Short mmCIF file of C-alpha atoms in Angstrom, two decimals:
data_model
loop_
_atom_site.label_atom_id
_atom_site.label_comp_id
_atom_site.label_asym_id
_atom_site.label_seq_id
_atom_site.Cartn_x
_atom_site.Cartn_y
_atom_site.Cartn_z
CA MET O 1 -0.09 0.09 0.30
CA THR O 2 1.79 2.76 -0.99
CA THR O 3 1.36 6.33 1.66
CA GLU O 4 -0.26 9.63 0.98
CA THR O 5 2.31 12.63 0.50
CA MET O 6 2.15 15.94 0.78
CA GLN O 7 3.94 19.25 0.95
CA ALA O 8 5.68 20.77 4.16
CA VAL O 9 7.67 23.21 5.39
CA VAL O 10 9.74 20.79 8.11
CA CYS O 11 12.24 22.20 10.77
CA HIS O 12 15.71 20.70 10.39
CA GLY O 13 16.69 23.08 13.31
CA PRO O 14 17.83 27.15 13.71
CA GLU O 15 18.05 28.12 10.64
CA ASP O 16 16.77 25.29 8.09
CA TYR O 17 14.15 24.95 7.47
CA ARG O 18 12.47 22.96 4.60
CA LEU O 19 10.28 22.08 1.79
CA GLU O 20 9.67 18.94 1.47
CA GLN O 21 6.96 16.38 0.84
CA VAL O 22 6.28 13.66 4.08
CA PRO O 23 3.77 11.51 4.70
CA ARG O 24 -0.25 13.01 5.40
CA PRO O 25 -1.17 12.28 8.93
CA SER O 26 -4.13 9.67 9.18
CA LEU O 27 -6.95 10.40 11.12
CA PRO O 28 -6.02 9.94 14.97
CA GLU O 29 -7.73 8.11 17.47
CA GLY O 30 -10.64 10.48 18.47
CA GLY O 31 -9.08 13.45 16.80
CA ALA O 32 -10.09 14.93 13.03
CA LEU O 33 -7.84 14.83 9.93
CA VAL O 34 -8.22 19.59 8.65
CA ARG O 35 -7.83 20.17 5.45
CA VAL O 36 -5.14 23.46 5.93
CA GLU O 37 -6.78 26.47 4.13
CA ALA O 38 -4.26 29.29 6.04
CA VAL O 39 -1.66 29.41 8.13
CA GLY O 40 0.16 32.32 9.86
CA ILE O 41 4.00 33.41 10.56
CA CYS O 42 4.14 34.08 14.13
CA ALA O 43 6.85 36.53 15.46
CA SER O 44 7.52 32.80 17.86
CA ASP O 45 7.87 31.08 14.88
CA LEU O 46 10.58 33.80 13.46
CA LYS O 47 12.59 33.30 16.76
CA CYS O 48 12.09 29.97 16.74
CA TYR O 49 13.77 30.23 13.51
CA HIS O 50 16.57 32.00 14.02
CA GLY O 51 17.33 29.94 17.39
CA ALA O 52 15.88 32.16 20.45
CA ALA O 53 17.26 30.48 23.49
CA LYS O 54 13.24 30.42 24.79
CA PHE O 55 12.80 27.75 22.01
CA TRP O 56 15.36 25.92 22.20
CA GLY O 57 16.73 26.14 26.19
CA ASP O 58 19.64 27.31 27.53
CA GLU O 59 20.73 26.45 30.96
CA HIS O 60 17.69 27.39 32.52
CA ARG O 61 14.79 26.68 29.98
CA SER O 62 14.12 23.15 28.92
CA PRO O 63 13.33 23.99 24.71
CA TRP O 64 10.50 24.18 23.32
CA ALA O 65 11.25 23.02 19.80
CA GLU O 66 12.03 19.65 18.21
CA LYS O 67 13.45 19.21 14.68
CA GLY O 68 11.95 17.14 12.10
CA ARG O 69 8.48 19.33 13.03
CA ILE O 70 6.18 20.32 10.92
CA PRO O 71 5.79 24.83 12.41
CA GLY O 72 2.40 26.66 12.16
CA HIS O 73 -0.07 27.26 14.80
CA GLU O 74 -2.17 30.40 13.76
CA LEU O 75 -4.38 27.66 10.85
CA VAL O 76 -6.97 27.22 9.74
CA GLY O 77 -8.99 24.69 8.16
CA GLU O 78 -11.62 22.65 6.57
CA VAL O 79 -12.65 19.54 8.21
CA VAL O 80 -12.24 16.23 5.94
CA GLU O 81 -12.24 13.10 8.50
CA ILE O 82 -13.25 13.57 11.67
CA THR O 83 -13.93 10.78 14.56
CA ASP O 84 -17.58 10.48 15.92
CA GLU O 85 -16.60 11.55 19.28
CA ALA O 86 -14.29 14.53 18.16
CA ALA O 87 -17.81 15.79 16.23
CA ALA O 88 -19.83 15.16 19.46
CA ARG O 89 -17.19 16.84 21.52
CA TRP O 90 -16.47 20.29 19.21
CA GLY O 91 -20.12 20.15 17.66
CA VAL O 92 -18.22 20.34 13.90
CA ALA O 93 -18.52 17.90 11.32
CA VAL O 94 -16.85 16.94 7.55
CA GLY O 95 -16.79 20.42 5.35
CA ASP O 96 -17.08 23.14 8.55
CA ARG O 97 -14.53 25.68 8.56
CA VAL O 98 -12.07 24.79 12.39
CA VAL O 99 -9.51 26.75 14.08
CA SER O 100 -8.19 25.03 16.94
CA GLU O 101 -5.95 26.65 19.74
CA GLN O 102 -2.57 26.37 19.50
CA ILE O 103 -1.78 24.04 22.21
CA VAL O 104 -2.42 20.85 22.98
CA PRO O 105 -3.06 20.13 26.75
CA ASP O 106 -2.86 17.05 28.74
CA TRP O 107 -6.02 17.51 30.99
CA ASP O 108 -4.30 15.95 33.75
CA CYS O 109 -1.72 18.05 35.54
CA ARG O 110 -1.79 20.09 38.02
CA TYR O 111 -3.10 23.50 35.96
CA CYS O 112 -5.33 21.75 33.62
CA LEU O 113 -7.30 20.86 36.84
CA ARG O 114 -7.56 24.35 37.96
CA GLY O 115 -8.83 25.52 34.38
CA ALA O 116 -5.91 27.11 33.71
CA TYR O 117 -4.89 24.40 30.38
CA HIS O 118 -2.74 27.36 28.91
CA MET O 119 -0.10 26.65 31.33
CA CYS O 120 0.11 22.50 30.82
CA ALA O 121 3.06 21.41 32.20
CA THR O 122 3.09 19.21 29.76
CA HIS O 123 3.01 22.24 26.91
CA ASP O 124 2.63 20.23 23.71
CA MET O 125 2.36 22.88 20.81
CA TYR O 126 1.71 22.39 17.20
CA GLY O 127 4.24 23.19 14.82
CA PHE O 128 6.56 22.85 18.08
CA LYS O 129 6.78 19.84 20.69
CA GLY O 130 4.76 16.53 20.28
CA TYR O 131 2.18 17.53 16.99
CA ASP O 132 3.16 18.94 13.98
CA GLY O 133 1.43 22.35 12.86
CA ALA O 134 -0.42 23.39 10.04
CA MET O 135 2.90 24.53 7.45
CA ALA O 136 1.30 21.59 5.76
CA GLU O 137 -1.51 20.43 3.27
CA PHE O 138 -2.92 18.42 6.04
CA ILE O 139 -2.96 19.04 9.66
CA ALA O 140 -4.71 15.64 12.40
CA PHE O 141 -6.50 17.41 15.60
CA PRO O 142 -5.62 14.92 18.47
CA ALA O 143 -8.21 14.19 20.91
CA LYS O 144 -6.87 16.32 23.20
CA ALA O 145 -7.52 19.03 21.17
CA LEU O 146 -9.39 22.65 21.72
CA VAL O 147 -10.95 23.36 18.40
CA HIS O 148 -13.99 26.03 16.88
CA LYS O 149 -15.93 26.85 14.18
CA ILE O 150 -15.55 29.64 11.96
CA SER O 151 -17.39 31.38 9.46
CA LYS O 152 -16.47 30.26 5.69
CA ASP O 153 -17.37 33.12 4.24
CA LEU O 154 -13.92 35.14 5.35
CA PRO O 155 -11.21 35.06 3.63
CA PRO O 156 -8.98 32.34 4.79
CA ALA O 157 -5.80 34.10 5.67
CA HIS O 158 -8.30 36.49 7.91
CA ALA O 159 -9.99 33.43 10.02
CA ALA O 160 -6.64 32.68 10.85
CA PHE O 161 -6.16 35.93 12.45
CA ALA O 162 -8.72 33.84 15.44
CA GLU O 163 -4.82 32.82 17.11
CA PRO O 164 -3.19 35.65 17.36
CA LEU O 165 -6.48 37.65 18.05
CA SER O 166 -7.51 35.76 20.85
CA CYS O 167 -3.61 36.07 22.33
CA ALA O 168 -4.30 39.61 22.49
CA LEU O 169 -7.32 39.31 24.44
CA HIS O 170 -6.24 37.41 27.13
CA ALA O 171 -3.68 39.91 27.36
CA VAL O 172 -6.76 42.57 27.68
CA GLU O 173 -8.01 40.68 30.36
CA ARG O 174 -5.09 40.19 32.17
CA ALA O 175 -4.97 43.77 32.47
CA ASP O 176 -8.22 44.30 34.37
CA ILE O 177 -9.09 48.26 32.89
CA GLN O 178 -11.25 49.73 34.33
CA PHE O 179 -13.49 52.63 32.32
CA GLU O 180 -11.81 55.55 32.54
CA ASP O 181 -8.67 54.10 32.51
CA VAL O 182 -6.23 55.20 29.63
CA VAL O 183 -4.11 51.94 28.33
CA VAL O 184 -0.93 52.83 26.28
CA VAL O 185 0.20 49.43 23.66
CA ALA O 186 2.98 49.08 21.96
CA GLY O 187 3.27 47.43 19.17
CA CYS O 188 1.02 47.49 16.06
CA GLY O 189 1.23 44.79 15.16
CA PRO O 190 -1.50 41.76 14.17
CA ILE O 191 -1.30 41.31 18.46
CA GLY O 192 -1.17 44.98 18.99
CA LEU O 193 -4.11 45.64 17.02
CA GLY O 194 -6.06 42.82 18.64
CA MET O 195 -4.79 44.39 22.24
CA ILE O 196 -6.25 48.24 20.52
CA ALA O 197 -9.60 46.59 19.76
CA GLY O 198 -9.77 44.79 22.92
CA ALA O 199 -8.83 47.42 25.14
CA LYS O 200 -12.11 49.56 23.24
CA ALA O 201 -13.92 46.73 23.32
CA LYS O 202 -13.54 46.18 27.35
CA GLY O 203 -14.50 50.48 27.78
CA ALA O 204 -11.31 52.38 28.54
CA ALA O 205 -11.30 55.55 28.42
CA THR O 206 -8.07 56.60 25.84
CA VAL O 207 -6.21 54.27 23.31
CA VAL O 208 -2.58 55.31 22.76
CA ALA O 209 -0.86 53.53 20.37
CA LEU O 210 2.65 53.21 19.81
CA ASP O 211 4.92 52.21 16.73
CA ALA O 212 7.76 53.88 14.82
CA ILE O 213 6.01 52.57 11.06
CA ALA O 214 3.39 55.13 9.74
CA SER O 215 1.23 53.14 8.17
CA LYS O 216 0.94 50.38 11.93
CA LEU O 217 -0.61 54.26 13.18
CA ASP O 218 -3.27 54.42 10.70
CA LEU O 219 -3.95 50.34 11.35
CA ALA O 220 -3.96 51.31 14.68
CA ARG O 221 -6.39 53.71 14.33
CA ALA O 222 -8.87 51.88 12.19
CA ALA O 223 -8.32 49.19 14.69
CA GLY O 224 -9.60 51.66 17.38
CA ALA O 225 -7.00 53.51 18.78
CA ASP O 226 -8.04 57.20 20.34
CA VAL O 227 -3.92 58.70 20.47
CA VAL O 228 -1.43 57.14 18.31
CA LEU O 229 2.20 58.55 18.61
CA ASP O 230 5.75 58.13 16.82
CA ILE O 231 7.82 56.92 18.60
CA THR O 232 10.83 57.90 16.58
CA GLN O 233 9.32 61.66 16.19
CA ASP O 234 7.28 62.34 19.35
CA ASP O 235 7.89 63.47 22.42
CA ILE O 236 5.26 60.34 24.06
CA TYR O 237 6.31 61.18 27.84
CA ALA O 238 5.30 64.58 27.43
CA ALA O 239 2.40 63.40 25.51
CA VAL O 240 0.89 60.46 28.08
CA ARG O 241 1.35 63.10 30.40
CA ASP O 242 -0.93 65.55 29.15
CA LEU O 243 -3.30 62.79 28.67
CA THR O 244 -3.24 62.25 32.04
CA GLY O 245 -3.54 65.06 34.26
CA GLY O 246 0.46 64.37 35.41
CA PHE O 247 -0.11 61.12 36.00
CA GLY O 248 1.19 58.64 33.56
CA ALA O 249 -1.24 55.49 31.42
CA ASP O 250 -3.47 53.37 34.34
CA VAL O 251 -2.09 50.33 31.75
CA TYR O 252 0.33 49.12 29.66
CA LEU O 253 0.40 46.74 27.35
CA GLU O 254 3.64 45.03 25.53
CA GLY O 255 3.01 43.43 22.28
CA THR O 256 6.84 44.04 20.84
CA GLY O 257 8.99 41.95 22.62
CA HIS O 258 11.79 44.19 22.39
CA PRO O 259 13.77 45.38 25.05
CA ALA O 260 14.26 49.22 24.94
CA ALA O 261 9.60 48.42 25.24
CA VAL O 262 9.54 47.07 29.01
CA LYS O 263 11.64 50.91 29.91
CA GLN O 264 9.40 52.64 27.94
CA GLY O 265 6.25 50.32 30.43
CA LEU O 266 7.31 51.14 33.43
CA ASN O 267 8.49 54.53 32.52
CA LEU O 268 5.23 55.74 30.94
CA LEU O 269 2.75 53.73 33.57
CA ARG O 270 1.15 55.81 36.43
CA LYS O 271 2.00 55.04 40.26
CA LEU O 272 -0.18 51.45 40.91
CA GLY O 273 -0.72 51.14 37.30
CA THR O 274 -0.57 47.19 35.32
CA TYR O 275 2.11 46.81 33.46
CA VAL O 276 1.61 43.14 31.03
CA GLU O 277 3.33 41.57 29.01
CA TYR O 278 2.82 39.45 25.85
CA GLY O 279 5.72 40.01 24.14
CA VAL O 280 8.36 36.92 22.61
CA PHE O 281 12.18 38.00 23.38
CA GLY O 282 15.15 36.99 21.03
CA SER O 283 17.51 37.94 23.94
CA GLU O 284 16.86 39.23 27.71
CA ALA O 285 15.66 42.44 29.18
CA SER O 286 16.86 44.70 31.90
CA ALA O 287 15.32 47.22 34.29
CA ASP O 288 14.84 49.27 37.29
CA TRP O 289 13.24 47.09 39.39
CA SER O 290 13.04 49.89 41.88
CA ILE O 291 10.56 51.79 39.66
CA ILE O 292 8.08 48.65 39.93
CA SER O 293 8.58 48.46 43.75
CA ASP O 294 9.76 51.64 45.84
CA ASP O 295 8.88 54.46 43.03
CA LYS O 296 5.97 52.79 41.80
CA GLU O 297 4.23 49.73 42.84
CA LEU O 298 3.07 48.42 39.66
CA ASP O 299 1.21 45.53 39.41
CA VAL O 300 3.54 43.89 36.37
CA ARG O 301 1.52 40.50 35.02
CA GLY O 302 2.05 38.25 32.29
CA ALA O 303 0.03 37.01 29.72
CA HIS O 304 0.26 33.30 27.85
CA LEU O 305 -1.60 32.30 25.06
CA GLY O 306 -5.25 32.99 24.54
CA PRO O 307 -7.16 31.15 26.89
CA HIS O 308 -11.38 31.28 26.93
CA THR O 309 -11.12 34.22 24.43
CA TRP O 310 -11.41 31.77 21.28
CA PRO O 311 -14.60 31.82 21.52
CA LYS O 312 -14.63 36.31 21.41
CA ALA O 313 -11.92 36.27 18.62
CA VAL O 314 -13.68 34.70 16.07
CA GLN O 315 -16.80 36.59 17.25
CA MET O 316 -14.65 39.68 16.52
CA ILE O 317 -13.27 38.98 13.72
CA GLU O 318 -16.54 37.84 11.93
CA SER O 319 -18.79 41.20 12.91
CA GLY O 320 -15.89 42.61 11.08
CA VAL O 321 -14.57 45.31 13.63
CA LEU O 322 -11.13 45.22 12.86
CA PRO O 323 -9.22 46.14 9.69
CA LEU O 324 -8.91 42.36 7.94
CA GLU O 325 -7.75 43.99 4.68
CA ASP O 326 -4.55 45.78 5.77
CA ILE O 327 -3.78 43.73 8.74
CA CYS O 328 -3.00 40.76 6.43
CA THR O 329 -0.75 41.71 4.45
CA HIS O 330 0.39 39.19 2.17
CA GLN O 331 -0.46 35.72 1.42
CA LEU O 332 2.45 33.18 -0.24
CA PRO O 333 1.74 29.86 -1.15
CA LEU O 334 3.36 27.30 1.08
CA SER O 335 6.93 26.57 -1.43
CA ARG O 336 7.41 30.66 -0.41
CA PHE O 337 7.57 30.25 3.75
CA GLN O 338 11.39 31.64 3.61
CA GLU O 339 10.03 34.97 1.55
CA GLY O 340 7.04 35.14 4.22
CA LEU O 341 9.76 34.42 6.89
CA ASP O 342 11.74 37.28 6.13
CA LEU O 343 8.72 39.99 5.45
CA VAL O 344 8.20 39.25 8.72
CA GLY O 345 11.74 39.99 9.58
CA SER O 346 11.38 42.77 8.33
CA GLY O 347 8.45 44.00 9.44
CA ALA O 348 8.67 47.58 6.97
CA SER O 349 6.40 46.01 4.07
CA SER O 350 4.42 43.48 5.84
CA VAL O 351 1.83 43.43 9.17
CA LYS O 352 -0.06 39.61 9.21
CA VAL O 353 2.25 37.51 6.69
CA SER O 354 0.19 33.35 5.59
CA LEU O 355 0.82 31.23 3.82
CA ILE O 356 -1.16 28.46 1.34
CA PRO O 357 -1.35 25.24 0.50
CA ASP O 358 0.19 25.73 -3.31
CA SER O 359 -2.75 23.38 -4.20
CA SER O 360 -5.59 26.50 -3.19
CA TYR O 361 -3.03 29.32 -3.53
CA THR O 362 -4.45 31.70 -6.60
CA GLY O 363 -2.61 34.65 -6.13
#
């Protein structure tokens, strides 16, 4: 019997990703087989590609990434095969369009048992460890996956934006935004734009967007920002003081992963303000911790993945509240994955880059 094959990008280590013909996955027990329609390239995909310690490990951390794994976790696809158990569990059927949360929890560890499945101790994630991702023609959803149905009326790249938007919404929830708050969002990439829309949905009085690229600041306005500031030209500290009666921002949401944005946020916040970190860093960031303690008594919170926010992310995408035609700037065939990685790396000419299996790519 001849094994069916498919086109896929395979990670062989940092800066060694290759387009290959690999065996097509079979229907997993209790799961589903999905034909990939689009997969976004995340900043974490790029940092894994470049060998960041977060993914490949160092003296303090075990590696997240595995060689031989197919990358890609910002995915959307059509169900082509599904077991009866999975159909009942997820409420989907053959022919439905679906997205899947990037983590596949074990559902047995102390975190999962307490509802924090996104912090699962085994930390298996599509495209990095444990399960192949979606930079391929097909992907298998295991029985323990989290799966959500999404409209077939959306362009595939727009539907795949559910993953970064869910992450942004989780960061917003971690901030505990109040109606009178002035919220500063650092970075107007995919995560930052989602943070802006989420902060407005939470009722923030004023949302301030920071970036160094004029076109991304224009997108920030379209996503709901009340004030946009160019960090290379504007005095952002004076501007935020003016907006807050001299006190400083109530909330700072960091979505760039750039070390300079950490100090920036600590200095922009008022006393008793809230800092939420979502960025994926390629190197360590340092700061004067006395700002956090003795100077301002700040709340500093991390945010990881998008637990419990996927239904809202899907609803927001289907509602058209985000300017996704302008956010989803590039769709490339899977065979041009290297060009896609380079576009994400440059940052200046793209916002969200997605890959489309070559058999579905229409140019």
